[in-house]
PDB file of C-alpha atoms in Angstrom:
ATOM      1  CA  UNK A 131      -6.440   2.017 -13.858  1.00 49.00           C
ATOM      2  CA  UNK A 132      -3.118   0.620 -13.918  1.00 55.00           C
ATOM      3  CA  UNK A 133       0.149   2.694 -15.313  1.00 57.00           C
ATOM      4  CA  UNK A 134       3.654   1.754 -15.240  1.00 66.00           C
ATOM      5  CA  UNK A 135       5.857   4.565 -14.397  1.00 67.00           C
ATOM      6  CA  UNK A 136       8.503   4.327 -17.179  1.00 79.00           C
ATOM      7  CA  UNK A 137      10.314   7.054 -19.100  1.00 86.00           C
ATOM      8  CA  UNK A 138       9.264   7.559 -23.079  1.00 85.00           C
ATOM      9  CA  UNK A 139      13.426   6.232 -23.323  1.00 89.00           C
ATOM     10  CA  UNK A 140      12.387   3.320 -21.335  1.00 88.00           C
ATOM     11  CA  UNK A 141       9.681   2.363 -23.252  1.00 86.00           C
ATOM     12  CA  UNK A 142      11.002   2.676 -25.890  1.00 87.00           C
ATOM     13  CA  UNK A 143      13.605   0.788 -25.226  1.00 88.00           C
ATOM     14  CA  UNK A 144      11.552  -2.131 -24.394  1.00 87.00           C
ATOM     15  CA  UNK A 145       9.387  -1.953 -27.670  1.00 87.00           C
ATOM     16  CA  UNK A 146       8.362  -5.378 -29.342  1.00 88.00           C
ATOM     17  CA  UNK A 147      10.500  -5.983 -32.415  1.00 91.00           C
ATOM     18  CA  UNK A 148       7.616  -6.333 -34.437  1.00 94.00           C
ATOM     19  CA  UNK A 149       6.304  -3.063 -33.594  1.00 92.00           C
ATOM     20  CA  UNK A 150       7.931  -0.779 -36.298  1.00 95.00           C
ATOM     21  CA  UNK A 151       9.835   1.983 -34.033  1.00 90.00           C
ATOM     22  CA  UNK A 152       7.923   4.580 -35.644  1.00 94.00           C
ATOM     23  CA  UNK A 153       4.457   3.291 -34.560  1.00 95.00           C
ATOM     24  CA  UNK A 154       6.175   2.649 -31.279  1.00 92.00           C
ATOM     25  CA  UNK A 155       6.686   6.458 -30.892  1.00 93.00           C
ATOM     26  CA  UNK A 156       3.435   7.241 -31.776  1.00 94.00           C
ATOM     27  CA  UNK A 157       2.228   5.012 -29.332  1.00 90.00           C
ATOM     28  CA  UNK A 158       4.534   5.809 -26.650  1.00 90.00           C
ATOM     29  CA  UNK A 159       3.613   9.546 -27.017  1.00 92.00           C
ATOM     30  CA  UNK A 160      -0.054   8.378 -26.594  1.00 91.00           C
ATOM     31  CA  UNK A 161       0.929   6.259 -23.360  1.00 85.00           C
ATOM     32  CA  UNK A 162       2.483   9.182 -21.996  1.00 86.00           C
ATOM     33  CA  UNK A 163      -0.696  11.499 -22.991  1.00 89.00           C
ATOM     34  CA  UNK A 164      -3.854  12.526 -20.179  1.00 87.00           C
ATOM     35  CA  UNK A 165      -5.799  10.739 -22.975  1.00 88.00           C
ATOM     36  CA  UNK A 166      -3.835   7.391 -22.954  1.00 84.00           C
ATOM     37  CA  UNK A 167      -3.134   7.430 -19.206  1.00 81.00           C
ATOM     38  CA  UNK A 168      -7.162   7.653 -18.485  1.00 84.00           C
ATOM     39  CA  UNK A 169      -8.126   5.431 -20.950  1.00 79.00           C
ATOM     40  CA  UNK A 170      -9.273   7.902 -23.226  1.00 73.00           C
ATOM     41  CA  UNK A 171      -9.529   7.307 -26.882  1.00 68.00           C
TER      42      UNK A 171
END
């Protein structure tokens, strides 16, 4: 499975605009997660 190495800042950082920030952070945190890195839900 693919995953870009970027920092929580940097993704962050790069969020869509129409992404409210704070479902950006939740999903960031899940990126960033064993779960979300394997594909886990």
């Amino acid at each position: 499975m693919y995953y870009d190495l970027v920092t929580p800042d940097e993704a962050m950082r790069n969020c869509p605009n129409k992404v409210p920030s704070d479902q950006c952070q939740i999903l960031v945190a899940f990126w960033n997660s064993d779960e979300g890195k394997n594909g886990v839900l």
